[in-house]
Structure formats: structure tokens, C-alpha cells
């Protein structure tokens, strides 16, 4: 029993709470009040508007012309330029707001803060391109709310007053966002609409609503972290064989009593313990009573309280970051994917964004596709023996990756020297990456060897994007994903401004400068060129957007200035991460080393002691 305390002792606490709440409303009201005194001007769209057919879908659904309001306005249609910002109460989540946007009794919802603006715009764009406009976005800060409203995206205020920065996995902000999701589900279900709740780090590739309608008896359909297929068609997973956790990044709720009870219990559980992770709590509740098949609906299982009917969405087409980017499971099973969620990756939010860019699923601003200094790309040279010969082991995996690292290191140096943006090459791996010990490829998965691996399997994408101090690390080196030059968003004027660069033997007749005067012929570059040679050869081509090198093997002889070389080394050494993990070892990961070739006898071995467990570039006093 809790100790008794006088009522007077609680008074300052409640006064503080009420003060904070009132203060929050006051700040929000002041924000909107100030906004309303100026005419609204929508900022430039970072992504092209959806097709007119999709944008006007809302007006055509009912067949009856409805007065246009901020609730039913076509998506991507910004408010009139001189219209004042609506009062804060207009952005409250209400049954009427949901009803104005719902179609067929269903609503699709995501939420986030301003740090995820580009993810949210990409999420909305994919849906509207699919003809789905029955969507709403919850804004966790007023900056995001205003941005989305001005872009014509249907948005509501979650009242979270959250910071606008990125929510790193496991951080207090991350956990707060998880609890906000549960509160939102509890707020929406009583409105009586089916709810497809999504995280912002996923995109839709196919309209999911017809698929979900195939299972009208399901109270809840959830995605999962399943990496081994339990079915080979587009039916729900065989719940008896699912061993991966249920993933709450994509799930569909029907407003049934069992679903409402689950949502309430989930909310109460999380609010009772700040240390609980929302996904773990969800899985614990689902498995309280689990295992009886629904009669006549064998793909569904009774769970939670023994009354809730649950189905598990197939990971082959409602893809995780592993089944989509690593296994390519949908391709191997000849299925059409509905969604991809950027899980199973290793570089935080930057890694998620880069994965979507590699798959050409992310919508960037036009400036992303036209770097001022132009681009540099190259054809990777990989011997067949490194790719295919011998067993797939830690040794053969590192031999393959290290061979590619050496070429990328040279490309980074030339890109830095010419002040160009490097288009990364496709990266090949023999072994998968996990956060635990495994045999190289998880048994039962469809991962092929070798496979085209995501860049974050080897590189620290988030570090490469950081503004490291120039005095210590030299100039920033921008980069793009390997699929960049094939992206339909690449402007024609960039794509057609293209120059081939061919390596040649310095002492050969063919390598003479006269060969470079032929119009349409490749520019010839002597192997092991000096800085000055590179600068001299490419100075006349500074306005060419794309330099395509035939190879990077021995293309550059190195920096002549020791200080410049040291700074470059400091930078690129930090660009590579680690492979994980050797089985049955306390310390099983192995660090990649950008300068492995300068260490005679280098071998891919895990650290033998905790003292040795640090990246190669980190100096540690032993």
C-alpha cells in the first residue's frame, strides 16, 4: 500500500502540471495568432505534385459536389495565398475531420515531427500516386503542421509539442513517439473507421486497401520481422510458423470491441512503465492467449484475450528492410510488393533515407539531382574469382569488400580533388550483416550469395553526411546512391552532359594528349596520375555534369601534400563500419579498414580483448 501523504503536499505538483499545460496551449495559440496576421505563401514543393486524377479523387468519390474545406481539399492543393492560418482548434483531431478524408470506411494515418518532413512527403506522394487520398498526417510540432498545411497535405495537431529534431532509436524522444502512436490509435478507433497505421519510414508501392479487405473478419492485421517465408504466394503468413516479432510499423485495426480493448490495455501498460518499448509491450499482450485458429478462417488466430482475431501480413510483400533490400524475396517469389519498411539497417535515419534512395523510392528536392560541381562515377572492376569462387566465408567476404573499398577510396580522393559529388558504385557482399552471431546467411532465408548489399552494411552513411571540421578532416565529400544516374528524377540536361574517362598507360602512344582532342572520344587519363595532372586534364570539362571513369584501379597516385593526405585519411577512415558477427564469440564483430592494404598480413579477425575492440582509426592507450 502506498504511504499516505497530505493533500497539501501534492498541490505544487498539480499547479506545475496545469501551468505547463496552459503554457503549452498559450505558445501554440501565439504561434497561430502571429501566423494569421500575414498572408500565407506555400513554400516550393520539394516533390512534384501528384497526378491531377489522384489529386481530384476526393471530389469525385461521392458524386456530389461538396464545399471545399481544409478537411476535404484535394491533396497537394495549397490553401489560397491570402488565406489566413486557421485557428488552432481547426487542426484538432475530430470524427468530422476523419470522416471527410475516409473512403470506404477506412483511413490511412502516419505521424511524426519536423525532422521527418521529407519522409512524410514521400509517404504521401506514394499514396496519392496510387490514387489513395484517404489519409491524414499527425503533426507532433507546430513547425511540421504549418509546413504540411501550406503544401496541401491533410494534417492534424497531435498536441505533442515535441522537439523538431531526429528521434534516435532507443532515445527518450523515440520512446515518446511510440507512446504517442498508442494514444493516437486509442483516439481514432472510437470514431468507427478502419485504421491503417503506418510509421513514416515506410512507403507504399501498391494500394493496400483491397488486400486488407480480403480479410473482413480480422480485428487486427500486423506486419512482422519474419525473415523466413512461411508462404510462397500472397496469402497471410502461416501464423504457426512465424518466429519474428510482430512489427508495429504497419498494422491495420478494425474498430471492433476486442481491438479497442487491446488498444486500451496497450496504452495503460505503456503509461504505467516508462522503460517499456511499445513494440515489446504489444507482442507481450498479443501472446497472452494465443494459438487457437479461427474456424473457417485458418489464416487468422485468436490472440490477446482469446477473442481478438489476428492475421500476420506476409513479409514477402509487406516487406521489411531485410526481405526487400537484402533477400529481394518478392522478386524471387514473383510477387508484387505492397510496402517496404526500412527496418534491419545500421545507419539511423540517414541509413533509412539512403536505402529508399538506392531503391529509387525517395522523393528529393530538385537540387539533389544537380550538384553545382557535377558528379563523378566509375565502373567497378571486380574479378570473377572474388565474387564467385570458393566458399562464402568471413575471409572471402572481406577479400571481396576490401577490393571494392580500395577503388572507392581512390574515387573519394579524386572527387575531393575535383570538387565533385561521388556516385557510389553497387556494393557486393558474400555475407549478410546482423547484430548477433550467425553463419553468414540466416538459415531458411532466401538471401543469395553474393548479393548486392545496402551501403549501410559496410559504410557509416550517417558519418559520411556529417559536417566534420575541415581543419582536421579536409573538405566535405558529397556522395549519391549507386542508382542515382538511373533515377527518372535526374534532369535531362544533367544526364546528357556526360563524359567518358578512360585509363591508359602513361608511356603509350594512345595516352598522348592529342587523343583527347577528338570530339566524342573518351578523355584519356594516365594511370597513377598526380594531382596536377588531374586538375589540368579536367579543367576544360568543369561544366560537364557527369564524369564516368572506366576504372578506379591505380587511377590516382596520391596527394603530394602530406597535410592534405592526413586530413583525407582522417575523414575516410571513419567512413567504414563493421561486419557482424562471428558465431559463438563474446566479441564477434570485425571492423572494416579503409587502409587494410597498407598493413602487411592484415586478416579479418574479431578483437581478441575488450581493449582491442575499437575502430582502426581510434587510438587507444593500452
Coordinates of C-alpha atoms in Angstrom, one line a residue:
X1 CA 0.0 0.0 0.0
X2 CA 1.3 3.4 -0.9
X3 CA 2.2 5.7 2.0
X4 CA -0.4 8.3 2.8
X5 CA 0.5 11.9 2.1
X6 CA -1.4 15.1 2.9
X7 CA -3.3 16.6 0.1
X8 CA -1.4 19.9 0.6
X9 CA 1.8 18.2 -0.4
X10 CA 0.5 17.4 -3.9
X11 CA -0.6 20.9 -4.6
X12 CA 2.6 22.3 -6.1
X13 CA 2.9 19.3 -8.3
X14 CA -0.5 19.8 -9.8
X15 CA 0.0 23.5 -10.1
X16 CA 3.1 22.8 -12.1
X17 CA 1.4 20.4 -14.4
X18 CA -1.6 22.7 -15.0
X19 CA 0.9 25.6 -15.6
X20 CA 2.8 23.6 -18.2
X21 CA -0.4 22.6 -20.0
X22 CA -1.7 26.1 -20.1
X23 CA 1.7 27.4 -21.1
X24 CA 1.8 24.9 -24.0
X25 CA -1.6 26.0 -25.3
X26 CA -0.5 29.6 -24.9
X27 CA 2.6 29.1 -27.0
X28 CA 0.7 27.2 -29.7
X29 CA -2.1 29.8 -29.8
X30 CA 0.5 32.6 -30.1
X31 CA 2.2 30.8 -33.0
X32 CA -1.1 30.5 -34.9
X33 CA -2.1 34.1 -34.0
X34 CA 1.1 35.5 -35.3
X35 CA 0.8 33.4 -38.4
X36 CA -2.7 34.5 -39.1
X37 CA -1.7 38.2 -39.5
X38 CA 0.3 37.5 -42.6
X39 CA -0.7 36.2 -45.9
X40 CA 0.1 32.5 -46.5
X41 CA 2.7 31.7 -49.1
X42 CA 3.3 28.0 -49.7
X43 CA 7.0 27.1 -49.8
X44 CA 8.2 25.4 -53.0
X45 CA 7.2 21.8 -53.3
X46 CA 10.2 19.5 -52.7
X47 CA 8.4 16.9 -54.8
X48 CA 6.3 17.1 -57.9
X49 CA 2.5 17.2 -57.2
X50 CA 0.6 14.0 -57.7
X51 CA -1.4 13.5 -60.9
X52 CA -4.5 15.6 -61.3
X53 CA -6.6 12.4 -61.3
X54 CA -5.3 11.4 -57.9
X55 CA -5.4 15.0 -56.6
X56 CA -9.1 15.4 -57.5
X57 CA -10.2 11.9 -56.3
X58 CA -11.8 13.3 -53.2
X59 CA -14.2 15.4 -55.1
X60 CA -15.3 12.6 -57.4
X61 CA -15.9 9.9 -54.8
X62 CA -19.3 11.0 -53.5
X63 CA -20.5 12.1 -56.9
X64 CA -21.9 15.2 -55.2
X65 CA -20.0 18.5 -55.2
X66 CA -19.1 19.4 -51.6
X67 CA -18.0 22.8 -50.4
X68 CA -14.2 22.7 -50.2
X69 CA -12.7 23.0 -46.7
X70 CA -9.3 22.4 -45.3
X71 CA -10.5 18.8 -44.4
X72 CA -11.6 17.7 -47.9
X73 CA -9.4 19.9 -50.1
X74 CA -7.5 17.8 -52.7
X75 CA -4.1 16.7 -51.6
X76 CA -1.2 18.8 -52.8
X77 CA -3.5 21.8 -53.4
X78 CA -2.2 24.5 -51.1
X79 CA -4.5 27.0 -49.4
X80 CA -5.2 30.3 -51.2
X81 CA -2.2 32.6 -50.9
X82 CA -4.1 35.3 -48.9
X83 CA -6.0 33.0 -46.7
X84 CA -5.0 33.3 -43.0
X85 CA -3.8 30.4 -41.0
X86 CA -6.8 28.6 -39.4
X87 CA -7.2 28.8 -35.7
X88 CA -5.6 26.0 -33.6
X89 CA -8.9 24.3 -32.9
X90 CA -9.3 23.7 -36.7
X91 CA -6.4 21.2 -36.5
X92 CA -7.8 19.2 -33.6
X93 CA -8.4 15.5 -34.5
X94 CA -12.2 15.0 -34.7
X95 CA -14.6 12.5 -36.1
X96 CA -15.7 15.0 -38.7
X97 CA -12.1 15.5 -39.9
X98 CA -11.6 11.7 -40.2
X99 CA -15.0 11.3 -41.9
X100 CA -14.1 14.0 -44.5
X101 CA -10.9 12.1 -45.5
X102 CA -12.0 8.5 -45.1
X103 CA -13.0 6.4 -48.1
X104 CA -15.0 3.1 -47.8
X105 CA -14.9 3.4 -44.0
X106 CA -11.1 3.4 -43.9
X107 CA -8.4 5.9 -43.1
X108 CA -4.6 5.7 -43.5
X109 CA -2.6 7.6 -40.9
X110 CA 1.0 8.4 -40.2
X111 CA 2.6 10.9 -37.8
X112 CA 5.9 12.5 -37.0
X113 CA 7.9 15.6 -36.2
X114 CA 9.6 18.1 -38.5
X115 CA 12.8 16.0 -38.7
X116 CA 10.8 13.5 -40.8
X117 CA 9.2 16.1 -43.2
X118 CA 10.9 14.6 -46.3
X119 CA 9.9 11.0 -45.2
X120 CA 6.3 12.2 -44.7
X121 CA 6.1 14.0 -48.1
X122 CA 7.5 10.8 -49.7
X123 CA 4.9 8.7 -47.9
X124 CA 2.0 10.9 -49.0
X125 CA 3.4 11.1 -52.6
X126 CA 3.4 7.3 -53.0
X127 CA -0.1 7.0 -51.8
X128 CA -1.5 9.8 -54.0
X129 CA 0.3 8.4 -57.0
X130 CA -1.5 5.1 -56.2
X131 CA -4.8 7.0 -56.2
X132 CA -5.2 6.8 -52.4
X133 CA -6.2 10.1 -50.8
X134 CA -7.9 8.7 -47.7
X135 CA -5.1 9.8 -45.5
X136 CA -4.2 12.0 -42.6
X137 CA -0.8 13.0 -41.0
X138 CA -0.4 13.8 -37.4
X139 CA 2.0 16.7 -36.6
X140 CA 3.9 16.4 -33.4
X141 CA 5.2 20.0 -33.6
X142 CA 3.8 23.2 -34.9
X143 CA 6.6 23.6 -37.5
X144 CA 5.6 20.4 -39.3
X145 CA 1.9 21.3 -39.0
X146 CA 2.4 24.6 -40.8
X147 CA 4.7 23.1 -43.5
X148 CA 2.2 20.3 -44.3
X149 CA -0.8 22.7 -44.3
X150 CA 1.0 25.0 -46.7
X151 CA 1.8 22.1 -49.1
X152 CA -1.8 20.9 -49.2
X153 CA -1.3 17.8 -47.1
X154 CA -4.2 16.9 -44.7
X155 CA -2.7 17.4 -41.2
X156 CA -3.9 17.4 -37.6
X157 CA -2.3 18.6 -34.4
X158 CA -1.3 15.8 -32.0
X159 CA -0.7 18.3 -29.3
X160 CA 2.6 16.6 -28.5
X161 CA 4.8 19.8 -28.6
X162 CA 7.7 17.6 -29.4
X163 CA 11.2 18.9 -30.4
X164 CA 11.8 19.1 -34.2
X165 CA 15.0 17.0 -34.1
X166 CA 15.5 13.4 -35.1
X167 CA 14.3 10.7 -32.7
X168 CA 17.3 8.3 -32.4
X169 CA 16.3 4.7 -31.8
X170 CA 16.1 3.9 -28.1
X171 CA 16.3 7.6 -27.0
X172 CA 13.6 9.2 -24.8
X173 CA 12.2 11.0 -27.8
X174 CA 11.9 7.7 -29.7
X175 CA 10.0 6.1 -26.8
X176 CA 7.8 9.2 -26.5
X177 CA 6.9 8.9 -30.2
X178 CA 6.0 5.2 -29.6
X179 CA 3.6 6.2 -26.8
X180 CA 2.1 8.9 -29.0
X181 CA 1.3 6.3 -31.5
X182 CA -0.7 4.2 -29.0
X183 CA -2.5 7.3 -27.7
X184 CA -3.4 8.1 -31.3
X185 CA -4.8 4.7 -32.0
X186 CA -7.0 4.9 -28.9
X187 CA -8.2 8.3 -30.1
X188 CA -9.1 7.1 -33.6
X189 CA -10.7 3.7 -33.0
X190 CA -13.8 5.2 -31.3
X191 CA -14.6 7.2 -34.4
X192 CA -15.7 3.9 -36.0
X193 CA -13.3 3.8 -39.0
X194 CA -10.9 1.1 -40.1
X195 CA -7.4 2.4 -39.3
X196 CA -4.2 1.6 -41.3
X197 CA -1.5 3.0 -39.0
X198 CA 2.0 3.4 -40.5
X199 CA 5.4 4.7 -39.5
X200 CA 6.9 7.4 -41.6
X201 CA 10.0 5.4 -42.5
X202 CA 8.0 3.2 -44.9
X203 CA 6.5 3.7 -48.3
X204 CA 3.5 2.2 -50.2
X205 CA 4.2 0.6 -53.5
X206 CA 0.7 -0.7 -54.2
X207 CA -2.7 0.2 -52.9
X208 CA -3.1 -1.9 -49.8
X209 CA -6.8 -1.3 -49.1
X210 CA -8.1 -4.1 -51.5
X211 CA -5.7 -6.6 -49.9
X212 CA -6.8 -5.7 -46.4
X213 CA -10.5 -6.0 -47.4
X214 CA -9.8 -9.7 -48.3
X215 CA -9.9 -10.4 -44.5
X216 CA -13.0 -8.7 -43.2
X217 CA -13.1 -10.9 -40.1
X218 CA -9.7 -9.9 -38.8
X219 CA -9.7 -7.5 -35.9
X220 CA -6.0 -6.8 -36.5
X221 CA -3.6 -7.4 -39.3
X222 CA 0.0 -6.7 -38.4
X223 CA 3.4 -6.7 -40.2
X224 CA 6.3 -8.7 -38.7
X225 CA 10.1 -9.1 -38.6
X226 CA 9.8 -12.5 -40.1
X227 CA 12.7 -13.2 -42.4
X228 CA 11.9 -16.8 -43.4
X229 CA 8.9 -17.2 -45.7
X230 CA 6.1 -19.3 -44.4
X231 CA 4.0 -19.0 -47.6
X232 CA 5.1 -18.6 -51.2
X233 CA 2.0 -16.7 -52.5
X234 CA 0.3 -13.5 -51.4
X235 CA -1.7 -15.1 -48.6
X236 CA -1.2 -14.2 -45.0
X237 CA 1.8 -15.7 -43.2
X238 CA 1.2 -19.1 -41.6
X239 CA 1.0 -17.8 -38.0
X240 CA 2.0 -21.2 -36.7
X241 CA 5.5 -20.8 -38.3
X242 CA 6.1 -17.1 -37.6
X243 CA 9.0 -16.7 -35.2
X244 CA 9.8 -13.0 -35.9
X245 CA 8.4 -10.3 -33.7
X246 CA 5.2 -8.5 -34.8
X247 CA 6.2 -5.2 -36.1
X248 CA 4.0 -2.2 -35.3
X249 CA 5.3 -0.1 -38.2
X250 CA 2.5 -1.2 -40.4
X251 CA -0.8 -2.6 -39.0
X252 CA -4.5 -2.5 -39.7
X253 CA -7.1 -2.1 -37.0
X254 CA -10.8 -2.6 -37.3
X255 CA -12.9 -0.7 -34.7
X256 CA -14.1 -3.9 -33.0
X257 CA -14.5 -4.3 -29.3
X258 CA -11.5 -6.7 -29.0
X259 CA -9.3 -4.3 -30.9
X260 CA -10.4 -1.4 -28.7
X261 CA -9.7 -3.4 -25.5
X262 CA -6.3 -4.3 -26.8
X263 CA -5.5 -0.6 -27.6
X264 CA -6.6 0.5 -24.2
X265 CA -4.6 -2.2 -22.4
X266 CA -1.6 -1.4 -24.5
X267 CA -1.9 2.3 -23.6
X268 CA -2.3 1.6 -19.9
X269 CA 0.7 -0.8 -19.9
X270 CA 3.0 1.8 -21.5
X271 CA 1.8 4.6 -19.3
X272 CA 2.5 2.5 -16.2
X273 CA 6.2 1.9 -17.1
X274 CA 8.4 4.4 -18.9
X275 CA 11.0 1.7 -19.6
X276 CA 8.8 -0.4 -21.8
X277 CA 9.3 -0.4 -25.6
X278 CA 6.0 -0.1 -27.3
X279 CA 6.6 -3.0 -29.7
X280 CA 7.6 -5.4 -27.0
X281 CA 4.6 -4.5 -24.9
X282 CA 2.4 -5.1 -28.0
X283 CA 3.9 -8.5 -28.6
X284 CA 3.5 -9.5 -24.9
X285 CA -0.2 -8.6 -25.0
X286 CA -0.9 -10.4 -28.3
X287 CA 0.6 -13.6 -26.9
X288 CA -1.3 -13.6 -23.6
X289 CA -3.8 -16.0 -25.1
X290 CA -2.6 -17.3 -28.4
X291 CA -2.9 -20.3 -30.7
X292 CA -6.4 -21.2 -31.5
X293 CA -7.3 -20.9 -35.2
X294 CA -10.4 -19.1 -36.2
X295 CA -12.9 -21.6 -37.5
X296 CA -13.4 -21.1 -41.3
X297 CA -10.5 -18.6 -41.4
X298 CA -7.4 -20.7 -40.9
X299 CA -5.1 -17.8 -41.7
X300 CA -6.4 -16.0 -38.6
X301 CA -5.6 -16.9 -35.0
X302 CA -7.3 -16.0 -31.7
X303 CA -4.9 -13.9 -29.6
X304 CA -4.7 -11.3 -26.7
X305 CA -7.8 -12.1 -24.7
X306 CA -8.7 -15.2 -26.7
X307 CA -11.3 -13.2 -28.7
X308 CA -9.2 -10.9 -30.9
X309 CA -8.7 -12.3 -34.4
X310 CA -5.2 -11.7 -35.7
X311 CA -3.6 -12.1 -39.1
X312 CA 0.1 -11.6 -40.0
X313 CA 0.8 -9.8 -43.2
X314 CA 3.2 -11.6 -45.5
X315 CA 6.8 -10.3 -45.2
X316 CA 7.4 -11.1 -48.8
X317 CA 5.1 -8.3 -50.0
X318 CA 4.7 -6.1 -46.8
X319 CA 8.4 -6.0 -46.8
X320 CA 10.9 -5.4 -44.0
X321 CA 14.3 -3.9 -44.7
X322 CA 15.7 -7.4 -44.9
X323 CA 13.1 -9.1 -47.1
X324 CA 13.2 -6.2 -49.6
X325 CA 16.7 -4.8 -49.7
X326 CA 18.7 -8.0 -48.9
X327 CA 16.7 -11.0 -49.9
X328 CA 14.6 -9.5 -52.6
X329 CA 12.1 -12.1 -51.5
X330 CA 9.2 -10.6 -53.6
X331 CA 11.3 -10.9 -56.8
X332 CA 12.3 -14.5 -56.2
X333 CA 8.7 -15.5 -55.5
X334 CA 7.4 -13.4 -58.5
X335 CA 5.1 -11.3 -56.3
X336 CA 4.2 -7.6 -56.3
X337 CA 5.2 -5.8 -53.1
X338 CA 2.7 -3.6 -51.4
X339 CA 5.1 -1.8 -49.0
X340 CA 8.6 -1.6 -47.7
X341 CA 9.6 -0.6 -44.2
X342 CA 13.2 0.5 -43.6
X343 CA 14.0 -1.9 -40.7
X344 CA 17.1 -4.1 -40.4
X345 CA 19.5 -1.3 -41.2
X346 CA 22.5 0.2 -39.5
X347 CA 22.8 4.0 -40.0
X348 CA 19.8 5.5 -38.3
X349 CA 17.5 7.9 -40.1
X350 CA 20.3 8.6 -42.7
X351 CA 20.5 4.9 -43.5
X352 CA 16.8 4.6 -43.9
X353 CA 16.7 7.6 -46.3
X354 CA 19.7 6.1 -48.3
X355 CA 18.0 2.7 -48.6
X356 CA 15.0 4.3 -50.1
X357 CA 17.2 6.3 -52.4
X358 CA 19.0 3.2 -53.6
X359 CA 15.7 1.7 -54.5
X360 CA 14.6 5.0 -56.2
X361 CA 11.7 5.2 -53.8
X362 CA 12.5 8.5 -52.1
X363 CA 11.4 11.9 -53.5
X364 CA 14.1 14.6 -53.1
X365 CA 14.2 18.2 -53.9
X366 CA 15.4 19.1 -57.5
X367 CA 18.7 20.4 -56.1
X368 CA 19.6 16.9 -55.0
X369 CA 19.8 15.9 -58.7
X370 CA 22.0 18.8 -59.9
X371 CA 25.1 19.2 -57.7
X372 CA 26.9 22.5 -58.5
X373 CA 30.3 20.9 -59.1
X374 CA 28.9 18.0 -61.1
X375 CA 29.2 14.2 -60.5
X376 CA 31.9 11.6 -60.7
X377 CA 31.1 7.9 -61.2
X378 CA 33.1 4.8 -62.2
X379 CA 32.6 1.2 -63.3
X380 CA 33.7 -1.1 -60.5
X381 CA 36.2 -3.7 -61.5
X382 CA 35.7 -7.0 -59.6
X383 CA 37.4 -10.2 -60.6
X384 CA 35.1 -13.2 -61.0
X385 CA 37.1 -15.2 -58.5
X386 CA 36.4 -12.7 -55.7
X387 CA 32.7 -12.8 -56.4
X388 CA 32.0 -16.4 -57.1
X389 CA 35.0 -18.7 -56.4
X390 CA 35.4 -20.7 -53.2
X391 CA 33.2 -20.9 -50.1
X392 CA 31.4 -17.9 -48.7
X393 CA 33.4 -17.3 -45.6
X394 CA 34.5 -14.3 -43.5
X395 CA 37.8 -14.4 -45.3
X396 CA 36.3 -14.5 -48.8
X397 CA 33.7 -11.8 -47.8
X398 CA 36.4 -9.4 -46.7
X399 CA 38.5 -10.1 -49.7
X400 CA 35.6 -9.1 -51.9
X401 CA 34.6 -6.0 -49.9
X402 CA 38.2 -4.8 -49.4
X403 CA 38.9 -5.0 -53.1
X404 CA 35.9 -2.6 -53.6
X405 CA 37.0 -0.3 -50.7
X406 CA 40.3 0.4 -52.3
X407 CA 38.6 1.6 -55.5
X408 CA 36.1 3.6 -53.6
X409 CA 38.9 5.2 -51.6
X410 CA 40.6 6.3 -54.9
X411 CA 37.2 7.6 -56.2
X412 CA 36.7 9.6 -53.0
X413 CA 40.1 11.2 -53.4
X414 CA 39.5 12.2 -57.0
X415 CA 36.1 13.5 -56.2
X416 CA 37.5 15.6 -53.3
X417 CA 40.3 16.9 -55.6
X418 CA 37.9 17.8 -58.5
X419 CA 35.2 19.1 -56.0
X420 CA 32.6 16.7 -57.5
X421 CA 29.9 14.5 -55.9
X422 CA 30.8 10.8 -56.0
X423 CA 28.1 8.4 -57.3
X424 CA 28.8 5.3 -55.2
X425 CA 29.1 2.0 -57.1
X426 CA 26.9 -1.0 -56.4
X427 CA 28.4 -2.8 -53.4
X428 CA 28.7 -6.6 -53.4
X429 CA 28.8 -8.8 -50.3
X430 CA 29.2 -12.5 -49.6
X431 CA 27.9 -12.4 -46.1
X432 CA 24.8 -10.8 -44.5
X433 CA 25.0 -8.4 -41.6
X434 CA 23.1 -8.8 -38.4
X435 CA 23.5 -7.6 -34.8
X436 CA 24.2 -11.1 -33.5
X437 CA 26.3 -14.1 -34.4
X438 CA 25.1 -16.0 -37.4
X439 CA 26.5 -18.4 -40.1
X440 CA 26.9 -15.7 -42.8
X441 CA 23.4 -16.1 -44.1
X442 CA 20.4 -16.9 -41.9
X443 CA 19.3 -20.4 -42.4
X444 CA 15.9 -20.6 -44.2
X445 CA 16.1 -17.2 -45.7
X446 CA 16.2 -16.5 -49.5
X447 CA 19.4 -14.5 -49.4
X448 CA 21.6 -15.3 -52.4
X449 CA 25.4 -15.3 -52.3
X450 CA 26.9 -13.0 -53.4
X451 CA 24.3 -10.3 -53.2
X452 CA 24.0 -6.6 -53.8
X453 CA 24.2 -5.3 -50.3
X454 CA 22.9 -2.0 -48.9
X455 CA 25.6 0.6 -48.4
X456 CA 25.0 0.7 -44.7
X457 CA 26.2 -2.9 -44.4
X458 CA 29.7 -1.6 -44.9
X459 CA 29.7 2.2 -44.7
X460 CA 28.7 4.6 -41.9
X461 CA 26.3 6.5 -44.0
X462 CA 25.4 8.9 -41.2
X463 CA 29.1 9.7 -40.6
X464 CA 29.7 10.4 -44.3
X465 CA 26.9 13.0 -44.2
X466 CA 28.3 14.9 -41.1
X467 CA 30.0 18.2 -41.4
X468 CA 33.3 17.1 -39.9
X469 CA 35.7 20.0 -39.1
X470 CA 37.6 20.9 -42.2
X471 CA 40.8 21.8 -40.3
X472 CA 41.1 18.1 -39.2
X473 CA 39.3 16.2 -41.9
X474 CA 39.7 18.3 -45.1
X475 CA 36.8 19.3 -47.3
X476 CA 33.4 17.5 -47.2
X477 CA 32.9 14.9 -49.9
X478 CA 29.3 14.6 -51.1
X479 CA 28.0 11.4 -52.5
X480 CA 25.0 9.8 -54.1
X481 CA 23.5 6.3 -54.2
X482 CA 24.6 3.8 -56.8
X483 CA 21.2 4.0 -58.7
X484 CA 21.4 7.8 -58.9
X485 CA 22.2 8.1 -62.7
X486 CA 19.2 5.8 -63.5
X487 CA 16.7 7.7 -61.4
X488 CA 13.9 9.1 -63.5
X489 CA 14.1 12.4 -61.5
X490 CA 17.6 13.1 -62.9
X491 CA 17.1 16.1 -65.2
X492 CA 17.7 15.6 -68.9
X493 CA 20.3 18.4 -69.0
X494 CA 22.3 16.6 -66.3
X495 CA 22.0 13.1 -67.9
X496 CA 23.1 14.3 -71.3
X497 CA 26.1 16.3 -70.0
X498 CA 28.3 13.2 -69.9
X499 CA 32.0 12.5 -70.5
X500 CA 33.7 9.1 -70.6
X501 CA 37.2 8.9 -68.9
X502 CA 39.4 6.0 -69.9
X503 CA 42.6 5.0 -68.1
X504 CA 45.7 4.4 -70.2
X505 CA 49.4 3.6 -69.8
X506 CA 51.3 6.9 -69.4
X507 CA 54.1 5.9 -71.8
X508 CA 51.8 4.5 -74.5
X509 CA 51.2 6.4 -77.8
X510 CA 47.5 6.1 -77.2
X511 CA 47.8 8.1 -74.0
X512 CA 49.1 11.2 -75.7
X513 CA 47.2 14.4 -75.1
X514 CA 46.3 14.6 -78.8
X515 CA 43.8 11.7 -78.3
X516 CA 41.8 13.9 -76.0
X517 CA 41.0 16.5 -78.7
X518 CA 38.7 14.2 -80.7
X519 CA 35.1 15.2 -80.3
X520 CA 33.0 12.5 -78.8
X521 CA 36.0 10.3 -77.9
X522 CA 36.8 9.4 -74.3
X523 CA 39.2 11.6 -72.3
X524 CA 42.3 9.5 -71.7
X525 CA 43.8 9.6 -68.2
X526 CA 47.3 8.2 -67.4
X527 CA 47.3 5.6 -64.6
X528 CA 48.7 6.8 -61.2
X529 CA 48.1 10.5 -62.2
X530 CA 49.3 13.2 -60.0
X531 CA 47.0 15.9 -58.5
X532 CA 48.3 18.5 -61.1
X533 CA 47.7 16.1 -64.0
X534 CA 44.1 15.5 -62.9
X535 CA 43.5 19.2 -62.4
X536 CA 45.0 20.1 -65.8
X537 CA 43.1 17.4 -67.7
X538 CA 39.7 18.1 -66.3
X539 CA 39.9 21.9 -66.1
X540 CA 38.3 22.3 -69.6
X541 CA 35.5 20.0 -68.6
X542 CA 34.4 21.7 -65.4
X543 CA 31.0 22.4 -66.8
X544 CA 30.4 18.8 -67.8
X545 CA 27.9 17.3 -65.3
X546 CA 29.0 13.7 -65.2
X547 CA 32.5 12.2 -65.5
X548 CA 32.3 8.4 -65.9
X549 CA 35.6 6.7 -65.2
X550 CA 36.2 3.3 -66.9
X551 CA 38.0 2.2 -63.7
X552 CA 39.5 3.4 -60.5
X553 CA 42.3 0.8 -60.2
X554 CA 45.5 2.8 -60.0
X555 CA 43.8 5.9 -61.3
X556 CA 45.4 8.3 -58.8
X557 CA 49.0 8.4 -57.4
X558 CA 48.1 10.1 -54.1
X559 CA 48.2 13.5 -52.6
X560 CA 51.6 15.2 -52.7
X561 CA 50.9 17.5 -49.7
X562 CA 51.3 15.4 -46.5
X563 CA 48.9 17.6 -44.6
X564 CA 46.2 17.2 -47.2
X565 CA 46.8 13.5 -47.3
X566 CA 46.5 13.2 -43.5
X567 CA 43.2 15.1 -43.4
X568 CA 41.8 12.9 -46.2
X569 CA 42.8 9.8 -44.3
X570 CA 41.3 11.1 -41.1
X571 CA 38.0 11.5 -43.0
X572 CA 37.7 8.3 -45.0
X573 CA 38.9 6.0 -42.2
X574 CA 35.7 6.9 -40.4
X575 CA 33.5 6.1 -43.4
X576 CA 33.6 2.4 -42.9
X577 CA 31.8 0.4 -40.1
X578 CA 31.9 -3.2 -39.1
X579 CA 30.7 -6.7 -40.1
X580 CA 28.7 -8.6 -37.5
X581 CA 29.0 -11.2 -36.3
X582 CA 31.1 -14.4 -35.9
X583 CA 29.1 -17.1 -34.1
X584 CA 29.9 -18.3 -30.5
X585 CA 32.2 -15.4 -29.6
X586 CA 31.7 -12.7 -26.9
X587 CA 33.2 -10.1 -29.3
X588 CA 32.3 -11.4 -32.8
X589 CA 32.3 -8.3 -35.0
X590 CA 35.1 -7.4 -37.3
X591 CA 36.0 -3.8 -38.3
X592 CA 36.4 -2.8 -41.9
X593 CA 39.6 -0.8 -42.5
X594 CA 39.8 1.7 -45.4
X595 CA 43.6 1.3 -45.5
X596 CA 43.8 -2.5 -45.0
X597 CA 46.2 -2.8 -47.9
X598 CA 48.9 -0.8 -46.1
X599 CA 49.1 -3.3 -43.2
X600 CA 51.1 -6.4 -44.2
X601 CA 49.5 -9.6 -43.1
X602 CA 46.1 -7.9 -42.4
X603 CA 43.4 -10.5 -41.6
X604 CA 39.7 -10.3 -40.9
X605 CA 39.8 -11.3 -37.2
X606 CA 37.5 -10.1 -34.4
X607 CA 39.0 -8.2 -31.5
X608 CA 40.6 -10.7 -29.1
X609 CA 40.0 -8.5 -26.0
X610 CA 37.8 -5.6 -25.0
X611 CA 40.9 -3.3 -25.1
X612 CA 41.3 -4.2 -28.8
X613 CA 37.6 -3.6 -29.5
X614 CA 37.7 -0.2 -31.3
X615 CA 37.8 1.1 -34.9
X616 CA 41.2 1.0 -36.6
X617 CA 41.3 4.8 -36.7
X618 CA 40.8 5.2 -32.9
X619 CA 44.0 5.5 -30.9
X620 CA 43.6 3.8 -27.6
X621 CA 46.1 3.7 -24.7
X622 CA 46.7 0.0 -24.0

